[in-house]
Structure formats: structure tokens, C-alpha cells
mmCIF file of C-alpha atoms in Angstrom:
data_model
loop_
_atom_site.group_PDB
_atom_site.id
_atom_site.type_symbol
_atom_site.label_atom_id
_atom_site.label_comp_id
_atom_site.label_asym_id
_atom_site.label_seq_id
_atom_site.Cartn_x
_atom_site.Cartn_y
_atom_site.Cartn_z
ATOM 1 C CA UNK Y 1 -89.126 -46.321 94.010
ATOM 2 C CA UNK Y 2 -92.672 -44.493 92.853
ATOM 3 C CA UNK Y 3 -93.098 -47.703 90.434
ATOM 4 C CA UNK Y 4 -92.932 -50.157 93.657
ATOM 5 C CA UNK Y 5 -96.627 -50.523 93.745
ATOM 6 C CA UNK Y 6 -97.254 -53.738 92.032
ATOM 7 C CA UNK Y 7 -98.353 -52.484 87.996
ATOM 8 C CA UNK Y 8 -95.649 -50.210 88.346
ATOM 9 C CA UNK Y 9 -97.612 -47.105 87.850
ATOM 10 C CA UNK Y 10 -95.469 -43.877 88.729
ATOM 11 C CA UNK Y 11 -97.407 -41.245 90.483
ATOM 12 C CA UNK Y 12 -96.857 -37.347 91.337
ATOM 13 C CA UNK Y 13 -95.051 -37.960 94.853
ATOM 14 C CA UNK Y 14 -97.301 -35.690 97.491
ATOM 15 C CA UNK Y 15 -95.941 -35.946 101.258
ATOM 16 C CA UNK Y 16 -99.142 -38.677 101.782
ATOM 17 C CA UNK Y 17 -97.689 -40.501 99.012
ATOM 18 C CA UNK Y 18 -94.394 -40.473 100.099
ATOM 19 C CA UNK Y 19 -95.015 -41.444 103.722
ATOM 20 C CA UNK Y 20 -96.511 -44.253 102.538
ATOM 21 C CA UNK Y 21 -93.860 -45.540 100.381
ATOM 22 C CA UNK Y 22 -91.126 -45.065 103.020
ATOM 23 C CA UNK Y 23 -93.563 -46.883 105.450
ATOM 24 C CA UNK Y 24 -93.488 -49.819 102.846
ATOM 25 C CA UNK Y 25 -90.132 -49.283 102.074
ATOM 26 C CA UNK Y 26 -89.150 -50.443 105.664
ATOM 27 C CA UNK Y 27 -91.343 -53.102 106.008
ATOM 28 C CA UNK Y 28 -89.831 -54.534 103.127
ATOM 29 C CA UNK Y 29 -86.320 -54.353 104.490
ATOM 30 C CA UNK Y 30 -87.487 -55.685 107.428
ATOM 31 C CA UNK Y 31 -89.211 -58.627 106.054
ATOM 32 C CA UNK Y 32 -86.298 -59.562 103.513
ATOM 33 C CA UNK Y 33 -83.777 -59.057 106.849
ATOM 34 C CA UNK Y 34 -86.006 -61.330 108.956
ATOM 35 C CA UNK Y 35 -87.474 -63.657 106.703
ATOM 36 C CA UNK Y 36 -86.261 -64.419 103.370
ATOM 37 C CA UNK Y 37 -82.735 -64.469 103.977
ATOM 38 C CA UNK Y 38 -82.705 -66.433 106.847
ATOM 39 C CA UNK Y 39 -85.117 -68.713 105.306
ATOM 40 C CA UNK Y 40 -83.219 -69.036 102.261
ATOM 41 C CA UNK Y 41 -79.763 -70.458 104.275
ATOM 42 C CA UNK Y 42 -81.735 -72.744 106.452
ATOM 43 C CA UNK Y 43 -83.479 -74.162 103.443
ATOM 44 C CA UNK Y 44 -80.129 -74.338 101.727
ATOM 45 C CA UNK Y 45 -78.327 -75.621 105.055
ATOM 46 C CA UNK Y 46 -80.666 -78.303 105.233
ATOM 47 C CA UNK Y 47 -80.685 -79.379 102.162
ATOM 48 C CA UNK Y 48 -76.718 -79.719 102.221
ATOM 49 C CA UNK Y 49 -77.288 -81.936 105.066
ATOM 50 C CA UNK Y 50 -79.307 -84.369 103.678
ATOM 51 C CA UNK Y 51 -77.704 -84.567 99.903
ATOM 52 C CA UNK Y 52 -74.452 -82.621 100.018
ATOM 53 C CA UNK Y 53 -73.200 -79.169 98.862
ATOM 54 C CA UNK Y 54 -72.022 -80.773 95.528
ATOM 55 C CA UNK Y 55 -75.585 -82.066 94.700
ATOM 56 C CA UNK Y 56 -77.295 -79.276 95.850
ATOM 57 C CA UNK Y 57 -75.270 -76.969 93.730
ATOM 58 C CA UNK Y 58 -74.427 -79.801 91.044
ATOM 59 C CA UNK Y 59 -77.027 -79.163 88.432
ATOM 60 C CA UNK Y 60 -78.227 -75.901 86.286
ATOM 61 C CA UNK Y 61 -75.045 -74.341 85.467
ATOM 62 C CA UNK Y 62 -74.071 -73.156 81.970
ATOM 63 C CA UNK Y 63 -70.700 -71.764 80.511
ATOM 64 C CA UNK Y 64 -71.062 -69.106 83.055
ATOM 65 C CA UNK Y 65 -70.620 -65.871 80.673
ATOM 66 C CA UNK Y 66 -72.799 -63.253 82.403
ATOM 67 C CA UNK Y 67 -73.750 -59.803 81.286
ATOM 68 C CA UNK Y 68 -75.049 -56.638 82.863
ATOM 69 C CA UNK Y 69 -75.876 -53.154 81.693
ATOM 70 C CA UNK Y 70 -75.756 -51.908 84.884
ATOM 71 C CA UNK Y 71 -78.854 -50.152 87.086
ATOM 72 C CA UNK Y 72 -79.283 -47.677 89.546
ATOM 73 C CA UNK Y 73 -77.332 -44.271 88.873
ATOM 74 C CA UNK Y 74 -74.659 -43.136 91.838
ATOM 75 C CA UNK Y 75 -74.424 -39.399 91.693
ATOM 76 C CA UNK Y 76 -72.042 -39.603 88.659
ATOM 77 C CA UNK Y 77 -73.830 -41.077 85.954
ATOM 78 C CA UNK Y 78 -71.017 -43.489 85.274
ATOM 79 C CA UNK Y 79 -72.671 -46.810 84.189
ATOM 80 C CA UNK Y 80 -70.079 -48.705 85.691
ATOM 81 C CA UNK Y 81 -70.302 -47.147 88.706
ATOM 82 C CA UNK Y 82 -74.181 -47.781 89.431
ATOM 83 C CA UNK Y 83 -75.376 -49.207 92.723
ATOM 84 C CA UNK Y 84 -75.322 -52.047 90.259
ATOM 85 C CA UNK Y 85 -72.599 -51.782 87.786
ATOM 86 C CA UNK Y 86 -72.709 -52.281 84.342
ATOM 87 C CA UNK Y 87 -69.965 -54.985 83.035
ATOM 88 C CA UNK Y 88 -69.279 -58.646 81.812
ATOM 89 C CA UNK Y 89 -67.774 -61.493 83.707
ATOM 90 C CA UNK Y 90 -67.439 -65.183 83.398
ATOM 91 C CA UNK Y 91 -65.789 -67.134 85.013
ATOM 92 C CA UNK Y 92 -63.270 -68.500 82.317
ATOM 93 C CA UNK Y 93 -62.263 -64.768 81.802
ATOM 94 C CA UNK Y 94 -62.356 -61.344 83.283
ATOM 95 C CA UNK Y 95 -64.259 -59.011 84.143
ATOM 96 C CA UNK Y 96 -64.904 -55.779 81.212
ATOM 97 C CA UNK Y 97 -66.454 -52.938 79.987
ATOM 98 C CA UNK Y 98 -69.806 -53.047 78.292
ATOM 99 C CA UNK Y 99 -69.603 -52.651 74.301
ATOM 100 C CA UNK Y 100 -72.672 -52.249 72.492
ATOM 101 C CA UNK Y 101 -70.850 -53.317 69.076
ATOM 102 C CA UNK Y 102 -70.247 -57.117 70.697
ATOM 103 C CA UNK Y 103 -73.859 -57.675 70.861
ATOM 104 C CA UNK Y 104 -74.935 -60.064 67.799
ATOM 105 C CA UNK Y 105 -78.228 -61.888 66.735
ATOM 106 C CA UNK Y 106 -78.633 -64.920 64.688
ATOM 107 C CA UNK Y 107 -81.866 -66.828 63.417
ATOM 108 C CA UNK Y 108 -79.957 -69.621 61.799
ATOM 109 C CA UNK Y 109 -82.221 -71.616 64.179
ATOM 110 C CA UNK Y 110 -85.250 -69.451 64.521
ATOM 111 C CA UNK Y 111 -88.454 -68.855 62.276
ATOM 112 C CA UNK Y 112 -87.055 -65.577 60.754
ATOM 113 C CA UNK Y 113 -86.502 -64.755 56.657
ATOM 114 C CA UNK Y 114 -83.047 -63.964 56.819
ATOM 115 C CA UNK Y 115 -79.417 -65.853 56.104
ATOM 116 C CA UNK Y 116 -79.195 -66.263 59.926
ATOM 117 C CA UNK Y 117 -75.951 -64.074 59.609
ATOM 118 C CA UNK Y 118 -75.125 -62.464 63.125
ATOM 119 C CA UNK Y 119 -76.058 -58.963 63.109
ATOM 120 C CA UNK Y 120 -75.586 -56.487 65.205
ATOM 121 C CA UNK Y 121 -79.157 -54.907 66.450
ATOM 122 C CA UNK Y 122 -78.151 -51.690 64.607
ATOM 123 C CA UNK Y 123 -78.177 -53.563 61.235
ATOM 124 C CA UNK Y 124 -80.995 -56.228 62.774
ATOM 125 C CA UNK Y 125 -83.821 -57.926 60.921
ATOM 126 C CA UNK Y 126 -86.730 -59.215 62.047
ATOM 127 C CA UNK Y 127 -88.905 -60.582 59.138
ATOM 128 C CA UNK Y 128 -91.167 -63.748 60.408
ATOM 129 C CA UNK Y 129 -91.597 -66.527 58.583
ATOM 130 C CA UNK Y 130 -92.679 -70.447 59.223
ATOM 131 C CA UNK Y 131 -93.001 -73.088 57.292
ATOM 132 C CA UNK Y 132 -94.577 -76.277 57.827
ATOM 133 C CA UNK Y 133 -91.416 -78.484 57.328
ATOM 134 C CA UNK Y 134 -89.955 -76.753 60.629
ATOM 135 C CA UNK Y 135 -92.235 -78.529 62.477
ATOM 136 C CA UNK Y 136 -90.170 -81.294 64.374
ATOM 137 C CA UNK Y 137 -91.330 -85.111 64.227
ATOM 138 C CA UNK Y 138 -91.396 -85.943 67.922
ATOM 139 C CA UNK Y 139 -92.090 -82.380 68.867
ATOM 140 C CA UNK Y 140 -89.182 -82.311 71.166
ATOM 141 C CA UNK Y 141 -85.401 -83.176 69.583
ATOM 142 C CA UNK Y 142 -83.731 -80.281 67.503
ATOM 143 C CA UNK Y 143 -81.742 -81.880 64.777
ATOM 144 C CA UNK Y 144 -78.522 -79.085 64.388
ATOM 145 C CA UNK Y 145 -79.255 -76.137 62.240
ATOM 146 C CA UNK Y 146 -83.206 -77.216 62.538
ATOM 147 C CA UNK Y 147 -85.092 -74.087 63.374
ATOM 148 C CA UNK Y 148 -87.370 -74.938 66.141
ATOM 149 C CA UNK Y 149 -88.130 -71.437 67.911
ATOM 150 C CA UNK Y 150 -89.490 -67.858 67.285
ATOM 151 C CA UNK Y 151 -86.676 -66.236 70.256
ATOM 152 C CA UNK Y 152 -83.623 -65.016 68.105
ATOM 153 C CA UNK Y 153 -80.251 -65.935 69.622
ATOM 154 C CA UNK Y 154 -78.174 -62.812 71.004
ATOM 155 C CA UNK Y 155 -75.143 -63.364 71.891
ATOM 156 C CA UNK Y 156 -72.018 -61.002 73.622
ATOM 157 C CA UNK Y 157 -68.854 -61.632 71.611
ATOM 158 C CA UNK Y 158 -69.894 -64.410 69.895
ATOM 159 C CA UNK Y 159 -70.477 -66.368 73.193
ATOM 160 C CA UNK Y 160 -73.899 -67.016 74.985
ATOM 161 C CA UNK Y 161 -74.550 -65.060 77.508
ATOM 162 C CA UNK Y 162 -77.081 -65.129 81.209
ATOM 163 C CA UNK Y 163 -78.724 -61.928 82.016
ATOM 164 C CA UNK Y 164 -80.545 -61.585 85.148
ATOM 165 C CA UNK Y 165 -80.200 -61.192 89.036
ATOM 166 C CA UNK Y 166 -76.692 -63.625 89.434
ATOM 167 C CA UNK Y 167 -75.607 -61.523 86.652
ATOM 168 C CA UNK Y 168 -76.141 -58.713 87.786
ATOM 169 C CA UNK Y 169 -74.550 -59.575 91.580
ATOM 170 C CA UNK Y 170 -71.449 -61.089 90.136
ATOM 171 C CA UNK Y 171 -70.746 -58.259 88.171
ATOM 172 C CA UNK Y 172 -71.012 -56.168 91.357
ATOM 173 C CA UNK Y 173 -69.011 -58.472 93.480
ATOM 174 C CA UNK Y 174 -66.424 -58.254 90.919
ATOM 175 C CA UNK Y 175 -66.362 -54.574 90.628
ATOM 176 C CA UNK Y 176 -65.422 -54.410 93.957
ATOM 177 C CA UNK Y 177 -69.232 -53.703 95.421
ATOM 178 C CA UNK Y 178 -68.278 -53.715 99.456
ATOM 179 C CA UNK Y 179 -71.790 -54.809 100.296
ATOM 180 C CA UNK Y 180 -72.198 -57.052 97.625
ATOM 181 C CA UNK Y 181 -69.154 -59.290 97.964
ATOM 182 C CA UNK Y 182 -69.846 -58.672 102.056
ATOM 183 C CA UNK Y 183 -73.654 -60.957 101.373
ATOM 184 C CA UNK Y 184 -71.696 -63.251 98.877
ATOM 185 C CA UNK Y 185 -69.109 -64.102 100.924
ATOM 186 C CA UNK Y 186 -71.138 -64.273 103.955
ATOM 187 C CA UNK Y 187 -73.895 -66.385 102.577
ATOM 188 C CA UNK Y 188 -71.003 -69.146 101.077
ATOM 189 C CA UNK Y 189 -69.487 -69.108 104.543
ATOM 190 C CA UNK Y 190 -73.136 -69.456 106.266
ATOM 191 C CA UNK Y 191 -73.312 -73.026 103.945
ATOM 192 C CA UNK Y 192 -69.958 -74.029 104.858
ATOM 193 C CA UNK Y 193 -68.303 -73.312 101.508
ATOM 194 C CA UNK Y 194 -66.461 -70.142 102.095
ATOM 195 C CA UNK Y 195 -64.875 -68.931 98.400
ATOM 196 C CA UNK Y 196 -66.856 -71.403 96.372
ATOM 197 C CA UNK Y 197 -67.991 -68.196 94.390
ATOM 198 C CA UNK Y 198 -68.120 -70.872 91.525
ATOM 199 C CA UNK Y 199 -71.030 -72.523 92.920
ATOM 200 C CA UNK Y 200 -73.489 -69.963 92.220
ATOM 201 C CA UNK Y 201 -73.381 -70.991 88.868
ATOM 202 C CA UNK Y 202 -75.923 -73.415 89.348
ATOM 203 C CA UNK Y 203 -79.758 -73.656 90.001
ATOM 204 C CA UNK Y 204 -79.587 -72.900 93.424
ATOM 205 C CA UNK Y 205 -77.030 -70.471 93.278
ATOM 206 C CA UNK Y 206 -79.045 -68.246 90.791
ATOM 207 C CA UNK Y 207 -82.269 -68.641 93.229
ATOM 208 C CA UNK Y 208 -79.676 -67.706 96.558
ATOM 209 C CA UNK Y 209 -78.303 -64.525 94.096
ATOM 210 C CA UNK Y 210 -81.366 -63.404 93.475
ATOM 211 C CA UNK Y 211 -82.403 -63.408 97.344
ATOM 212 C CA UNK Y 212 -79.531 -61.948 98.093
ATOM 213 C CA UNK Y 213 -79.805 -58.821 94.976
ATOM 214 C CA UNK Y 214 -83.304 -58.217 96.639
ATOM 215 C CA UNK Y 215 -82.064 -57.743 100.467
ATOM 216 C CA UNK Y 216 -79.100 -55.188 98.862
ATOM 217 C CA UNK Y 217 -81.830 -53.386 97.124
ATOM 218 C CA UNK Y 218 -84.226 -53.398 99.947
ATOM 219 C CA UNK Y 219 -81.986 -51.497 101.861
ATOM 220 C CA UNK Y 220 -81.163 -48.793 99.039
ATOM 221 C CA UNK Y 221 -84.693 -48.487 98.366
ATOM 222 C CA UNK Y 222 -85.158 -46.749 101.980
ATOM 223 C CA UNK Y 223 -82.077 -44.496 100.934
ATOM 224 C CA UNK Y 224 -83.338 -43.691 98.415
ATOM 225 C CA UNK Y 225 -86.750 -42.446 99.135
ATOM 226 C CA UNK Y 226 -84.820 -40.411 102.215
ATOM 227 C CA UNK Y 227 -82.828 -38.939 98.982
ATOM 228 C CA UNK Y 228 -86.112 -38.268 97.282
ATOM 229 C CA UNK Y 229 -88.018 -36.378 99.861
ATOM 230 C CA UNK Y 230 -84.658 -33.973 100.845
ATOM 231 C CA UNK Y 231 -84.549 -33.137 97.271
ATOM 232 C CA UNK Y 232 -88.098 -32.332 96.971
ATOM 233 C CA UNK Y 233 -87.927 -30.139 100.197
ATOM 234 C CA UNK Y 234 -84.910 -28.146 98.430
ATOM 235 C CA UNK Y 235 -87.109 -27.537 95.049
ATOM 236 C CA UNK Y 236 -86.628 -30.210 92.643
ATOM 237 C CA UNK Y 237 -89.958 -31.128 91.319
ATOM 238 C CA UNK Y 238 -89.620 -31.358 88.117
ATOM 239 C CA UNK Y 239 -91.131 -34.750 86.124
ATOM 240 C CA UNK Y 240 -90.988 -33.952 82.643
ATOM 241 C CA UNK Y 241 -88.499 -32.404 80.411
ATOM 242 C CA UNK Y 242 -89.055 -31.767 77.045
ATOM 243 C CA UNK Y 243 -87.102 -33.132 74.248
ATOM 244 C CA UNK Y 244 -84.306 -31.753 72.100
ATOM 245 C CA UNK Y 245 -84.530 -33.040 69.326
ATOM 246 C CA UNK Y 246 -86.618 -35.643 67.397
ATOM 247 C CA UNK Y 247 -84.320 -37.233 64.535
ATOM 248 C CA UNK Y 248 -81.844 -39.504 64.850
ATOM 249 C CA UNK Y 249 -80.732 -42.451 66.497
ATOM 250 C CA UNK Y 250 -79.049 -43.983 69.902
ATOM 251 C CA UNK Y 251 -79.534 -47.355 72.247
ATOM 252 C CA UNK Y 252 -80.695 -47.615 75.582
ATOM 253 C CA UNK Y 253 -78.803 -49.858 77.899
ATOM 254 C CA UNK Y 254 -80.740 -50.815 81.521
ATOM 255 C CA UNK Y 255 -81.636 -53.549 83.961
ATOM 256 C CA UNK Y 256 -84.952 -55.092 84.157
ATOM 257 C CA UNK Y 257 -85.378 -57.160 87.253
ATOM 258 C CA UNK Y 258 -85.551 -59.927 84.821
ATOM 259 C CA UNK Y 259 -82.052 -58.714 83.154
ATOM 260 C CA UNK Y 260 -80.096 -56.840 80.797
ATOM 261 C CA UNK Y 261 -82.603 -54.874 78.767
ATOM 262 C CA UNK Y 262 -81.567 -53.017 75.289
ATOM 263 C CA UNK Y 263 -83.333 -50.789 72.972
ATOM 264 C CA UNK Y 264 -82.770 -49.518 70.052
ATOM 265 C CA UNK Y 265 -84.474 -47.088 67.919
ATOM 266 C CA UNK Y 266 -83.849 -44.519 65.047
ATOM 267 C CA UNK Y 267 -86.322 -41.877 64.025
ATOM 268 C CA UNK Y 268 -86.510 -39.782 60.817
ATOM 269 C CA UNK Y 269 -89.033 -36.716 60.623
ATOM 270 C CA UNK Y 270 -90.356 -37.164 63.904
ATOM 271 C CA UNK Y 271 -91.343 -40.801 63.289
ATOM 272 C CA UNK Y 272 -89.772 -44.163 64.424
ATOM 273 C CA UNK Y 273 -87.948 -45.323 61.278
ATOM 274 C CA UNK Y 274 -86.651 -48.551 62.897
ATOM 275 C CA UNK Y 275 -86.644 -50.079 66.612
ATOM 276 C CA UNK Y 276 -84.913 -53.467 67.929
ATOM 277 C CA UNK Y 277 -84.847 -54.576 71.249
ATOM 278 C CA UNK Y 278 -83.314 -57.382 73.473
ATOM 279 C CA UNK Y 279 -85.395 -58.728 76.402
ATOM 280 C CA UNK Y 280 -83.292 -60.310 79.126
ATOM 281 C CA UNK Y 281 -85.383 -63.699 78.742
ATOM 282 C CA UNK Y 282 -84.522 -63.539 74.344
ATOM 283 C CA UNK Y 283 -80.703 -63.937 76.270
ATOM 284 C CA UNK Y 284 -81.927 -66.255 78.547
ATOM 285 C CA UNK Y 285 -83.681 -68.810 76.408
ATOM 286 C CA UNK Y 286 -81.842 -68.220 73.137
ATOM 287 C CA UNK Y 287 -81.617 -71.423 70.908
ATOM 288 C CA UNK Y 288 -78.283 -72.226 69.459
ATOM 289 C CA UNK Y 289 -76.445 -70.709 66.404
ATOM 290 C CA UNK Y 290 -74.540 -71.044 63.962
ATOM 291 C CA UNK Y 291 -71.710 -72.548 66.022
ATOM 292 C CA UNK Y 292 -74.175 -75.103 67.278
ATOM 293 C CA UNK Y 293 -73.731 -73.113 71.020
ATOM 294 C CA UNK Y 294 -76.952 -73.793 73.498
ATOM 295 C CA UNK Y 295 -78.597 -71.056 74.360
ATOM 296 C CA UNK Y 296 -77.728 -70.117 78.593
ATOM 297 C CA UNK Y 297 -81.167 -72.225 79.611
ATOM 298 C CA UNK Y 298 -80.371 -75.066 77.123
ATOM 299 C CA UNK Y 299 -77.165 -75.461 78.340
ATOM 300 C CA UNK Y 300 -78.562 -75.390 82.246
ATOM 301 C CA UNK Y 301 -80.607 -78.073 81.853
ATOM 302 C CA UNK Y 302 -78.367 -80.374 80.217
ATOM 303 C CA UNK Y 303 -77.214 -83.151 82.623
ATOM 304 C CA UNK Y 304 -79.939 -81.863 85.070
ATOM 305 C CA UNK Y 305 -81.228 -85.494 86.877
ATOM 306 C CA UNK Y 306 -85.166 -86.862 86.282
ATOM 307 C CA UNK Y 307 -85.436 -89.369 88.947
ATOM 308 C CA UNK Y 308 -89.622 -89.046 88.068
ATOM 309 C CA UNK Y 309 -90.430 -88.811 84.340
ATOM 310 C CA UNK Y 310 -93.772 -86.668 85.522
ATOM 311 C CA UNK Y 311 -92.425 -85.127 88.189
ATOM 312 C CA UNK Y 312 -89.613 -83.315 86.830
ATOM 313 C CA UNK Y 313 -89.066 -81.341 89.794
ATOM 314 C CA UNK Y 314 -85.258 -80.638 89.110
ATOM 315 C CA UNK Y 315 -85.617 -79.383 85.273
ATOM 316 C CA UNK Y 316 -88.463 -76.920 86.159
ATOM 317 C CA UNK Y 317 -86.511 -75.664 89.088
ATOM 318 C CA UNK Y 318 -84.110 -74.782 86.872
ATOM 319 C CA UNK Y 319 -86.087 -73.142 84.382
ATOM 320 C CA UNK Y 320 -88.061 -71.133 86.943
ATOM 321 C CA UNK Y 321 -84.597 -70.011 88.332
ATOM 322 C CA UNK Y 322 -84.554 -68.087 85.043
ATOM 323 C CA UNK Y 323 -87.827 -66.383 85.847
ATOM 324 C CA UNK Y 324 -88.336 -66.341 81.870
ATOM 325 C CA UNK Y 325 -91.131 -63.937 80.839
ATOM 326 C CA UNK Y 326 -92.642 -66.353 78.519
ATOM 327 C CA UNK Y 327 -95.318 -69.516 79.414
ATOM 328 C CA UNK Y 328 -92.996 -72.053 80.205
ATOM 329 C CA UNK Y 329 -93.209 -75.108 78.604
ATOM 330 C CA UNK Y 330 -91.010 -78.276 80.168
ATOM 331 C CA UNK Y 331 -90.745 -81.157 77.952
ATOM 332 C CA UNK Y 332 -89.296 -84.709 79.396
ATOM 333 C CA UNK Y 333 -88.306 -88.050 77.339
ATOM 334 C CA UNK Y 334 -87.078 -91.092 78.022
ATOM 335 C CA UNK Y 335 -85.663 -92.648 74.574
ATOM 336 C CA UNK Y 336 -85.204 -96.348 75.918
ATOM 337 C CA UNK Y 337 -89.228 -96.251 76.724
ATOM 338 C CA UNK Y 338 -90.464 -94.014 74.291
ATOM 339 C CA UNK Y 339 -92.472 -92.115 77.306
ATOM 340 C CA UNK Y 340 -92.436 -88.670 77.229
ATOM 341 C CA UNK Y 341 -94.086 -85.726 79.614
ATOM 342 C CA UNK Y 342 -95.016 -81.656 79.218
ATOM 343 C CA UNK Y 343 -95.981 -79.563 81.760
ATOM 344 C CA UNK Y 344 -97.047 -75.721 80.921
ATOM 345 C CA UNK Y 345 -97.459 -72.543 83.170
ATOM 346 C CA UNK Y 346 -97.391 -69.164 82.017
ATOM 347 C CA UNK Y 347 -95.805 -66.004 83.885
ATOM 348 C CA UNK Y 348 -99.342 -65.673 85.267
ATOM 349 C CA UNK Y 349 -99.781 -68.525 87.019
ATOM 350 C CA UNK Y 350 -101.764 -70.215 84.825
ATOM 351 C CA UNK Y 351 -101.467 -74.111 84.249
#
């Protein structure tokens, strides 16, 4: 809540302060309720009309294995019990508990000095190294085991896995989140496909779950700064604690707004003697491994149509859906022509 201010920049909360961020707080609420919600289902709606719920929702989708560490503590602390639980679902299996010792890495197709072995981030390495002969001959086509990237390739279980705001809602809705499955099922009814939970895993799905994740939050957010100002009034100010210790070693499991976010670190005479961490976008955009599996964006784009070889409207769609936190970098050929087109923007805006 004190980091809402665009930069993110927490702040000692004075009553000034806090009025203020309540009074945003609401408007926020109030604009998501009125505006981006509605928006979003009449964009959808129409768009249904003119090219039908199965094209609309047709293209983007991957194996649809999504992960969440959860964000948000409810009064018990129990990570699969936040206001957004902590979990993994897809929909060819169930839904489960988090384990941290699932979590792999390989480089077998990224510019790293190692065998490429999966390793768990405990054990990880991360040793650059490129060499000229990676360099690809058209720039664009991967040949298998060809390493062509400098994002390692995590993966939960051995399978690829998409962090981010539909993860993060249909790990909810499958934990049994009352408001959460509520929106779901209300927005799939709204666009006349009531149950078609399946759909979501698509471009437009991951856009509409993301809209959705912000007008849940929205709401808690106004809770929550209610819940902040009573416990100020009964005495709890404090907003540092000291540490207990300063050797050893642990992970730290959390939600970005981008995704799943991991860190891991182990320190040895007060100093950090090794640190690895997992972005949700190094999930996201992960290149394949050594079972030849796409990475969750790979994968989305496959099959995704180019009616206009420079206006590839439907490919960056579905890599913006991603929201990586990387320039992005879209890449169309046409093999029977031998034309080709790139487009670049960065996380900035920048073109």
C-alpha cells in the first residue's frame, strides 16, 4: 500500500500521508469498478461478435502449467492461504503445494559455461560465456540444442511453467477464493461462455485475468489501508526490526506484479557468499531445454496468425500479454518469400 506511488518508494505513514493514500485508494476502486472492467467485456463482447469466441480466444495459449508463490499475508501467515494463494495448477493436472526442491534451471540452450544439467537454484551456476559460433545464420531460427539466448530456462517439475497475473488468479480460483472464482465466473458468463475456464489460457484471457486480479486488489487495497491506520491508532509503529542473525542461508518466495519472484541467498561471516534469483519474466520467456520443451512465450506464439508480415498485430499482442520486463523484440518470417520483419520496444516505451 505505502509503495503505491508510482517508483514505489515506502514512506513513514503520518495521518497526511495516510489520508491521501486512502483518498487514492478509492479512486482507484472506483475507476477499475467503472471503467476498466466494463470496458474490458464490451471490448471483448464486441470483438466476439464480429470474429467469434473461438478466434478471439484461439491464439496465445501454451501447455497451461501455471505457478504462484502466493502474495498478500491473511492474518495467519499461511502462504497458501494469502489473499492470493501460493500453489500450482494446470490444467492437465491438479492443483498443489508449492515445493522449492521442483524448481530446476538449465542453459543447455543459453550462453552460460556449464553442462546445461538442471540444477536446482541452491546448487545454481551462473558463469557467462559467448562465443561467436552461437550466433545464428538468419538471426531468427533456433536449430535444437543451439543456444540462442542469455535467459536460463527454469522450469517446475521438469515442465515449463507461466508466472504472472492468470497465474496467480487461477491458482486462487482453484483454492476456492469466493471472490475470485465470483469475477471468473461472472466475466465468462458476461461473454456468453459460462465454464469455459479453459479459455483464459489464451492471449486474451491472460489480458481479461489480469483486469480482473487488479479490480480484486483494488478493493483489498482500501481494506487494507483501513487495517493500517486502526493498527497505528492502537500502537504499532514499528518499521524496522533488527536482525538475528547474519550467517546462513534460506529462499524467499513472493509475487511481483509481473509473477512468481524467488531469491536465494547464503551468507558466511556477515557477507553474501552466494545469491540466485528467478524473475517471473526468466519463467516467462525461458528458451527450451534439454527435452527440446518451448519456453511458456515460445510456445504462445506458436500457431499465432500474421495476416500482415509488418503488422504483426496478433504476435505482439501476445507477447505484451506477458508484460515481460525485458525490450521486446518481435521477429516475423515468411520462408516461401524470404521476407522477414522486427519490431523493438523496451519496458519504457521506447521504440
Amino acid at each position: 500500500i505505502m509503495s503505491s506511488i508510482p517508483g514505489g518508494t515506502t514512506f513513514v505513514p503520518t495521518e497526511e500521508k495516510l489520508d491521501d493514500l486512502l483518498f487514492r485508494a478509492k479512486r482507484l476502486k472506483e475507476w477499475v469498478d467503472s471503467t476498466l472492467v466494463p470496458d474490458t467485456i464490451a471490448i471483448v463482447k464486441t470483438l466476439i461478435a464480429k470474429q467469434g469466441l473461438e478466434n478471439v480466444f484461439g491464439y496465445g495459449g501454451n501447455d497451461g502449467n501455471y505457478i504462484a508463490w502466493g502474495v498478500f499475508d491473511a492474518p495467519d501467515r499461511d502462504p497458501n492461504n494469502r489473499y492470493l494463494p501460493a500453489g500450482t495448477w494446470s490444467f492437465g493436472g491438479s492443483l498443489a503445494d508449492v515445493d522449492e526442491s521442483l524448481i530446476t534451471e538449465t542453459t543447455i540452450c543459453s550462453f552460460y559455461d556449464d553442462a546445461g544439467t538442471p540444477l536446482n537454484p541452491r546448487q545454481g551456476i551462473t558463469s557467462p560465456l559467448y562465443k561467436p559460433e552461437y550466433a545464428l545464420e538468419d538471426g531468427i531460427h533456433p536449430a535444437e540444442g543451439t543456444k540462442y539466448t542469455w535467459c536460463k530456462a527454469p522450469r517446475y517439475d521438469g515442465k515449463p511453467a507461466e508466472a504472472g497475473g492468470l497465474s496467480r488468479l487461477l491458482v486462487a480460483y482453484n483454492r476456492g477464493n469466493k471472490e475470485i472464482k465470483s469475477a471468473v465466473d461472472g466475466l465468462l458468463a458476461a461473454l456468453g461462455a459460462p465454464g469455459a475456464v479453459a479459455a483464459l489460457n489464451s492471449t486474451m484471457g491472460r489480458v481479461g485475468a489480469r483486469n480482473l486480479e487488479t479490480q480484486y486488489i483494488a478493493h483489498k487495497m482500501v481494506d487494507w489501508i483501513l487495517e493500517l491506520i486502526d493498527a497505528i491508532k492502537g500502537g504499532d509503529t514499528a518499521t524496522f526490526l533488527e536482525p538475528k542473525q547474519y550467517d546462513g542461508e534460506g529462499a524467499g518466495m513472493w509475487e511481483a506484479p509481473r509473477g512468481a519472484l524467488y531469491h536465494y541467498e547464503k551468507i558466511t561471516g556477515g557477507k553474501i557468499d552466494k545469491y540466485q534469483i528467478i524473475i517471473p519474466t526468466t519463467w516467462n520467456i525461458a528458451p527450451r531445454d534439454e527435452k527440446n520443451q518451448r519456453g511458456p512465450m515460445e510456445e504462445a506464439l506458436v500457431g499465432v496468425p500474421v495476416n500482415d508480415l509488418k503488422k504483426p498485430i496478433y504476435a505482439l499482442r501476445t507477447v505484451h500479454s506477458f508484460d515481460p520486463c525485458v525490450a521486446c523484440a518481435v521477429h516475423i518470417s515468411e520462408p516461401a518469400t524470404g521476407k522477414s520483419f522486427h519490431t523493438v520496444t523496451s519496458p519504457w516505451g521506447v521504440k
